[in-house]
Amino acid sequence: MEHTAKDTSGEVRRKILIAEDDPNILELLKLYMCRDGFEVETAVNGGEALAKFRIFKPDLVLLDVMMPVLDGWEVCGTIRKESDVPVIMLTARSETVDKITGLELGADDYITKPFDMREVITRVHTVLRRYLPTEGKKNDKLLQFDNLVIDMESYQLTVAGKAMDIPPKEIELLFFLAKNANKVFTRDQLLDQVWGFEYFGDTRTVDVHIKRLREKLEGVSDKWTLKTVWGVGYKFELLK
């Protein structure tokens, strides 16, 4: 992502779009994000959020679930079809099914109201660190195997020489497993390492992402495989 600006000192200012229909919460989020050095744009409904997303081109979106015109689920789903920009969902509901829905739509984090503003800022920085390139570490973001190239600089997956359309969380999961080839990870470990935040509830979202990856990678190579270790979890196994 290159949608950044610089302040008068020349430092990069990251851009955040806040979509929230509660004016008090919206102003509070905007105040704290601006104080933390972000360039902020706001929207009060889902339709406005999508319009401003396309014009403002933010580095991250804070997205309320319950909004008029289009709800947060619809907005998140549309954003994922157009961009890999990270999305943090904001909601007053804490049910596990809501968390699973958000994650499966491609959300990167999920914060339940009422929240502490320091927690929100911490989550924002944590998610941005996972997405924005780090100087001097570009070689660590490219993995190559037989008929498979995973490039995390561009979030590009190439399978048998063909570029594949793939949601951000799927390629992040594949990259993590492939980077740690032959090592088995439980579903909880994968949620912690790939989604990057403490997750309570059902771990089915990992199974869903593994299933979708297998559909893309089936029959591609006989030198590696995405393997289920029954009773434990998953691993990217190199075959002899």
mmCIF file of C-alpha atoms in Angstrom:
data_model
loop_
_atom_site.group_PDB
_atom_site.id
_atom_site.type_symbol
_atom_site.label_atom_id
_atom_site.label_comp_id
_atom_site.label_asym_id
_atom_site.label_seq_id
_atom_site.Cartn_x
_atom_site.Cartn_y
_atom_site.Cartn_z
ATOM 1 C CA MET A 1 0.000 0.000 0.000
ATOM 2 C CA GLU A 2 1.325 3.406 -0.937
ATOM 3 C CA HIS A 3 -1.579 5.642 0.046
ATOM 4 C CA THR A 4 0.393 7.759 2.503
ATOM 5 C CA ALA A 5 1.047 11.407 3.098
ATOM 6 C CA LYS A 6 3.783 13.371 4.828
ATOM 7 C CA ASP A 7 3.488 16.028 7.528
ATOM 8 C CA THR A 8 5.547 19.215 7.621
ATOM 9 C CA SER A 9 8.486 17.360 9.184
ATOM 10 C CA GLY A 10 8.590 14.951 6.254
ATOM 11 C CA GLU A 11 7.419 11.943 8.282
ATOM 12 C CA VAL A 12 4.941 9.538 6.716
ATOM 13 C CA ARG A 13 1.344 9.950 7.899
ATOM 14 C CA ARG A 14 -0.801 6.839 7.543
ATOM 15 C CA LYS A 15 -4.355 7.313 6.356
ATOM 16 C CA ILE A 16 -7.339 5.877 8.238
ATOM 17 C CA LEU A 17 -10.990 5.805 7.219
ATOM 18 C CA ILE A 18 -13.400 5.629 10.187
ATOM 19 C CA ALA A 19 -16.942 4.478 9.347
ATOM 20 C CA GLU A 20 -19.244 4.852 12.377
ATOM 21 C CA ASP A 21 -22.836 6.119 12.639
ATOM 22 C CA ASP A 22 -22.638 7.100 16.334
ATOM 23 C CA PRO A 23 -21.431 10.739 16.247
ATOM 24 C CA ASN A 24 -19.901 10.601 19.738
ATOM 25 C CA ILE A 25 -17.851 7.480 19.029
ATOM 26 C CA LEU A 26 -16.897 8.816 15.601
ATOM 27 C CA GLU A 27 -15.558 12.086 16.993
ATOM 28 C CA LEU A 28 -13.688 10.311 19.783
ATOM 29 C CA LEU A 29 -12.019 7.907 17.350
ATOM 30 C CA LYS A 30 -11.125 10.758 15.020
ATOM 31 C CA LEU A 31 -9.661 12.813 17.877
ATOM 32 C CA TYR A 32 -7.427 10.007 19.131
ATOM 33 C CA MET A 33 -6.309 8.922 15.657
ATOM 34 C CA CYS A 34 -5.397 12.489 14.717
ATOM 35 C CA ARG A 35 -3.496 12.899 17.982
ATOM 36 C CA ASP A 36 -1.573 9.748 17.154
ATOM 37 C CA GLY A 37 -0.454 11.251 13.857
ATOM 38 C CA PHE A 38 -2.886 9.676 11.396
ATOM 39 C CA GLU A 39 -4.601 11.448 8.527
ATOM 40 C CA VAL A 40 -8.300 10.732 9.075
ATOM 41 C CA GLU A 41 -11.421 10.646 6.900
ATOM 42 C CA THR A 42 -14.862 9.745 8.287
ATOM 43 C CA ALA A 43 -18.148 8.273 7.074
ATOM 44 C CA VAL A 44 -21.512 7.884 8.847
ATOM 45 C CA ASN A 45 -23.047 5.096 6.739
ATOM 46 C CA GLY A 46 -21.951 2.190 4.584
ATOM 47 C CA GLY A 47 -22.590 3.866 1.266
ATOM 48 C CA GLU A 48 -20.524 6.889 2.207
ATOM 49 C CA ALA A 49 -17.804 4.585 3.575
ATOM 50 C CA LEU A 50 -17.375 2.841 0.212
ATOM 51 C CA ALA A 51 -17.398 6.113 -1.717
ATOM 52 C CA LYS A 52 -14.753 7.663 0.529
ATOM 53 C CA PHE A 53 -12.721 4.439 0.570
ATOM 54 C CA ARG A 54 -12.329 4.654 -3.206
ATOM 55 C CA ILE A 55 -11.406 8.335 -3.164
ATOM 56 C CA PHE A 56 -9.350 8.602 0.052
ATOM 57 C CA LYS A 57 -7.481 5.300 -0.459
ATOM 58 C CA PRO A 58 -6.726 4.679 3.236
ATOM 59 C CA ASP A 59 -4.028 2.450 4.713
ATOM 60 C CA LEU A 60 -6.584 0.997 7.165
ATOM 61 C CA VAL A 61 -10.355 1.058 7.756
ATOM 62 C CA LEU A 62 -12.106 1.151 11.137
ATOM 63 C CA LEU A 63 -15.547 -0.192 10.247
ATOM 64 C CA ASP A 64 -18.682 -0.286 12.408
ATOM 65 C CA VAL A 65 -20.879 -3.326 11.812
ATOM 66 C CA MET A 66 -24.320 -1.771 12.412
ATOM 67 C CA MET A 67 -24.632 1.152 9.981
ATOM 68 C CA PRO A 68 -27.433 2.489 7.767
ATOM 69 C CA VAL A 69 -27.551 2.178 3.957
ATOM 70 C CA LEU A 70 -25.013 -0.698 3.950
ATOM 71 C CA ASP A 71 -23.950 -2.580 7.063
ATOM 72 C CA GLY A 72 -20.336 -3.306 7.942
ATOM 73 C CA TRP A 73 -20.473 -6.856 6.593
ATOM 74 C CA GLU A 74 -21.508 -5.606 3.138
ATOM 75 C CA VAL A 75 -18.873 -2.878 3.166
ATOM 76 C CA CYS A 76 -16.130 -5.273 4.279
ATOM 77 C CA GLY A 77 -17.075 -7.791 1.597
ATOM 78 C CA THR A 78 -16.979 -5.125 -1.119
ATOM 79 C CA ILE A 79 -13.647 -3.754 0.096
ATOM 80 C CA ARG A 80 -12.147 -7.242 -0.013
ATOM 81 C CA LYS A 81 -13.172 -7.631 -3.644
ATOM 82 C CA GLU A 82 -11.306 -4.427 -4.504
ATOM 83 C CA SER A 83 -8.372 -4.185 -2.108
ATOM 84 C CA ASP A 84 -6.149 -5.850 0.493
ATOM 85 C CA VAL A 85 -6.317 -2.782 2.784
ATOM 86 C CA PRO A 86 -6.681 -4.029 6.387
ATOM 87 C CA VAL A 87 -10.088 -3.707 8.063
ATOM 88 C CA ILE A 88 -10.821 -3.634 11.797
ATOM 89 C CA MET A 89 -14.485 -4.250 12.648
ATOM 90 C CA LEU A 90 -16.162 -2.311 15.471
ATOM 91 C CA THR A 91 -19.352 -3.667 17.031
ATOM 92 C CA ALA A 92 -21.487 -3.640 20.159
ATOM 93 C CA ARG A 93 -22.130 -7.356 19.691
ATOM 94 C CA SER A 94 -19.693 -9.951 21.010
ATOM 95 C CA GLU A 95 -21.236 -13.193 19.731
ATOM 96 C CA THR A 96 -18.758 -15.709 18.330
ATOM 97 C CA VAL A 97 -20.754 -16.032 15.104
ATOM 98 C CA ASP A 98 -20.216 -12.316 14.423
ATOM 99 C CA LYS A 99 -16.466 -12.710 14.862
ATOM 100 C CA ILE A 100 -16.396 -15.685 12.505
ATOM 101 C CA THR A 101 -18.465 -13.773 9.931
ATOM 102 C CA GLY A 102 -16.076 -10.832 10.041
ATOM 103 C CA LEU A 103 -12.977 -12.969 9.756
ATOM 104 C CA GLU A 104 -14.352 -15.021 6.889
ATOM 105 C CA LEU A 105 -15.218 -11.828 5.019
ATOM 106 C CA GLY A 106 -11.588 -10.796 5.328
ATOM 107 C CA ALA A 107 -11.553 -8.560 8.420
ATOM 108 C CA ASP A 108 -8.167 -8.386 10.141
ATOM 109 C CA ASP A 109 -9.328 -7.669 13.682
ATOM 110 C CA TYR A 110 -12.535 -7.331 15.677
ATOM 111 C CA ILE A 111 -13.071 -4.907 18.574
ATOM 112 C CA THR A 112 -16.169 -5.043 20.777
ATOM 113 C CA LYS A 113 -17.731 -1.885 22.217
ATOM 114 C CA PRO A 114 -17.299 -0.324 24.690
ATOM 115 C CA PHE A 115 -13.575 -0.203 24.006
ATOM 116 C CA ASP A 116 -10.584 1.551 25.494
ATOM 117 C CA MET A 117 -9.069 3.998 23.020
ATOM 118 C CA ARG A 118 -5.558 2.864 23.904
ATOM 119 C CA GLU A 119 -6.551 -0.656 22.870
ATOM 120 C CA VAL A 120 -7.891 0.601 19.539
ATOM 121 C CA ILE A 121 -4.674 2.491 18.792
ATOM 122 C CA THR A 122 -2.585 -0.540 19.750
ATOM 123 C CA ARG A 123 -4.640 -2.794 17.481
ATOM 124 C CA VAL A 124 -4.326 -0.308 14.604
ATOM 125 C CA HIS A 125 -0.540 -0.187 14.884
ATOM 126 C CA THR A 126 -0.324 -3.981 15.219
ATOM 127 C CA VAL A 127 -2.348 -4.560 12.044
ATOM 128 C CA LEU A 128 -0.441 -1.908 10.090
ATOM 129 C CA ARG A 129 2.901 -3.460 11.050
ATOM 130 C CA ARG A 130 1.764 -6.732 9.469
ATOM 131 C CA TYR A 131 0.813 -5.045 6.198
ATOM 132 C CA LEU A 132 3.273 -2.238 5.598
ATOM 133 C CA PRO A 133 6.711 -3.171 4.231
ATOM 134 C CA THR A 134 9.683 -3.012 6.595
ATOM 135 C CA GLU A 135 12.996 -1.663 5.347
ATOM 136 C CA GLY A 136 15.710 -4.258 4.901
ATOM 137 C CA LYS A 137 13.391 -7.256 5.115
ATOM 138 C CA LYS A 138 12.093 -7.558 1.577
ATOM 139 C CA ASN A 139 13.848 -10.907 0.984
ATOM 140 C CA ASP A 140 11.983 -12.344 3.970
ATOM 141 C CA LYS A 141 8.688 -11.761 2.189
ATOM 142 C CA LEU A 142 9.279 -13.966 -0.841
ATOM 143 C CA LEU A 143 9.012 -17.766 -0.793
ATOM 144 C CA GLN A 144 9.489 -20.030 -3.812
ATOM 145 C CA PHE A 145 8.668 -23.708 -4.185
ATOM 146 C CA ASP A 146 7.905 -26.006 -7.091
ATOM 147 C CA ASN A 147 5.105 -24.297 -9.087
ATOM 148 C CA LEU A 148 4.472 -21.891 -6.204
ATOM 149 C CA VAL A 149 5.624 -18.333 -5.466
ATOM 150 C CA ILE A 150 4.339 -16.419 -2.427
ATOM 151 C CA ASP A 151 5.241 -12.728 -2.553
ATOM 152 C CA MET A 152 4.128 -10.816 0.535
ATOM 153 C CA GLU A 153 5.548 -7.527 -0.714
ATOM 154 C CA SER A 154 2.810 -7.418 -3.340
ATOM 155 C CA TYR A 155 0.452 -9.959 -1.717
ATOM 156 C CA GLN A 156 0.741 -11.963 -4.913
ATOM 157 C CA LEU A 157 0.323 -15.734 -5.192
ATOM 158 C CA THR A 158 1.618 -17.377 -8.359
ATOM 159 C CA VAL A 159 0.606 -20.992 -8.974
ATOM 160 C CA ALA A 160 2.132 -22.905 -11.891
ATOM 161 C CA GLY A 161 3.150 -19.603 -13.452
ATOM 162 C CA LYS A 162 -0.311 -18.062 -13.159
ATOM 163 C CA ALA A 163 -1.186 -15.176 -10.823
ATOM 164 C CA MET A 164 -4.091 -16.119 -8.561
ATOM 165 C CA ASP A 165 -6.736 -13.914 -6.985
ATOM 166 C CA ILE A 166 -6.544 -14.592 -3.267
ATOM 167 C CA PRO A 167 -7.886 -12.837 -0.128
ATOM 168 C CA PRO A 168 -5.225 -11.375 2.211
ATOM 169 C CA LYS A 169 -5.830 -13.801 5.070
ATOM 170 C CA GLU A 170 -5.487 -16.844 2.825
ATOM 171 C CA ILE A 171 -2.100 -15.788 1.479
ATOM 172 C CA GLU A 172 -0.940 -14.782 4.975
ATOM 173 C CA LEU A 173 -1.907 -18.212 6.297
ATOM 174 C CA LEU A 174 -0.176 -19.991 3.418
ATOM 175 C CA PHE A 175 2.942 -17.829 3.786
ATOM 176 C CA PHE A 176 3.179 -18.527 7.520
ATOM 177 C CA LEU A 177 2.836 -22.291 7.068
ATOM 178 C CA ALA A 178 5.256 -22.365 4.117
ATOM 179 C CA LYS A 179 7.809 -20.210 5.924
ATOM 180 C CA ASN A 180 7.716 -22.780 8.731
ATOM 181 C CA ALA A 181 7.658 -25.804 6.420
ATOM 182 C CA ASN A 182 7.236 -29.244 8.024
ATOM 183 C CA LYS A 183 6.223 -27.755 11.370
ATOM 184 C CA VAL A 184 2.730 -28.530 12.683
ATOM 185 C CA PHE A 185 0.566 -25.733 14.087
ATOM 186 C CA THR A 186 -2.698 -26.019 15.996
ATOM 187 C CA ARG A 187 -5.692 -23.925 14.955
ATOM 188 C CA ASP A 188 -5.230 -21.707 18.007
ATOM 189 C CA GLN A 189 -1.581 -21.120 17.123
ATOM 190 C CA LEU A 190 -2.518 -20.191 13.567
ATOM 191 C CA LEU A 191 -5.168 -17.747 14.758
ATOM 192 C CA ASP A 192 -2.628 -16.123 17.059
ATOM 193 C CA GLN A 193 0.186 -15.990 14.487
ATOM 194 C CA VAL A 194 -1.773 -15.091 11.355
ATOM 195 C CA TRP A 195 -4.716 -13.072 12.662
ATOM 196 C CA GLY A 196 -2.472 -11.550 15.302
ATOM 197 C CA PHE A 197 -4.889 -10.937 18.122
ATOM 198 C CA GLU A 198 -6.392 -12.839 21.028
ATOM 199 C CA TYR A 199 -9.325 -14.827 19.728
ATOM 200 C CA PHE A 200 -12.047 -16.410 21.820
ATOM 201 C CA GLY A 201 -14.499 -18.899 20.404
ATOM 202 C CA ASP A 202 -14.747 -21.279 17.474
ATOM 203 C CA THR A 203 -11.606 -22.016 15.429
ATOM 204 C CA ARG A 204 -13.569 -23.045 12.320
ATOM 205 C CA THR A 205 -12.340 -19.981 10.469
ATOM 206 C CA VAL A 206 -8.916 -21.686 10.111
ATOM 207 C CA ASP A 207 -10.542 -24.767 8.571
ATOM 208 C CA VAL A 208 -12.468 -22.576 6.117
ATOM 209 C CA HIS A 209 -9.306 -20.809 4.964
ATOM 210 C CA ILE A 210 -7.374 -24.099 4.636
ATOM 211 C CA LYS A 211 -10.197 -25.559 2.535
ATOM 212 C CA ARG A 212 -10.135 -22.561 0.182
ATOM 213 C CA LEU A 213 -6.349 -22.761 -0.150
ATOM 214 C CA ARG A 214 -6.526 -26.439 -1.041
ATOM 215 C CA GLU A 215 -9.035 -25.691 -3.776
ATOM 216 C CA LYS A 216 -6.516 -23.295 -5.320
ATOM 217 C CA LEU A 217 -3.488 -25.578 -4.865
ATOM 218 C CA GLU A 218 -4.897 -29.017 -5.653
ATOM 219 C CA GLY A 219 -2.660 -31.073 -7.955
ATOM 220 C CA VAL A 220 -0.128 -28.268 -8.452
ATOM 221 C CA SER A 221 2.974 -30.115 -7.237
ATOM 222 C CA ASP A 222 4.147 -33.490 -5.933
ATOM 223 C CA LYS A 223 6.988 -31.844 -3.985
ATOM 224 C CA TRP A 224 4.908 -30.182 -1.267
ATOM 225 C CA THR A 225 1.426 -30.380 0.223
ATOM 226 C CA LEU A 226 -0.856 -28.586 2.659
ATOM 227 C CA LYS A 227 -1.386 -31.408 5.133
ATOM 228 C CA THR A 228 -3.833 -32.045 7.956
ATOM 229 C CA VAL A 229 -2.255 -33.654 11.013
ATOM 230 C CA TRP A 230 -5.289 -35.272 12.580
ATOM 231 C CA GLY A 231 -5.918 -34.319 16.173
ATOM 232 C CA VAL A 232 -3.290 -31.570 16.027
ATOM 233 C CA GLY A 233 -3.602 -29.067 13.174
ATOM 234 C CA TYR A 234 -1.973 -28.238 9.837
ATOM 235 C CA LYS A 235 1.434 -28.004 8.208
ATOM 236 C CA PHE A 236 3.051 -27.177 4.877
ATOM 237 C CA GLU A 237 4.945 -30.401 4.204
ATOM 238 C CA LEU A 238 7.892 -30.702 1.824
ATOM 239 C CA LEU A 239 7.884 -34.062 0.091
ATOM 240 C CA LYS A 240 10.967 -36.021 -1.000
#
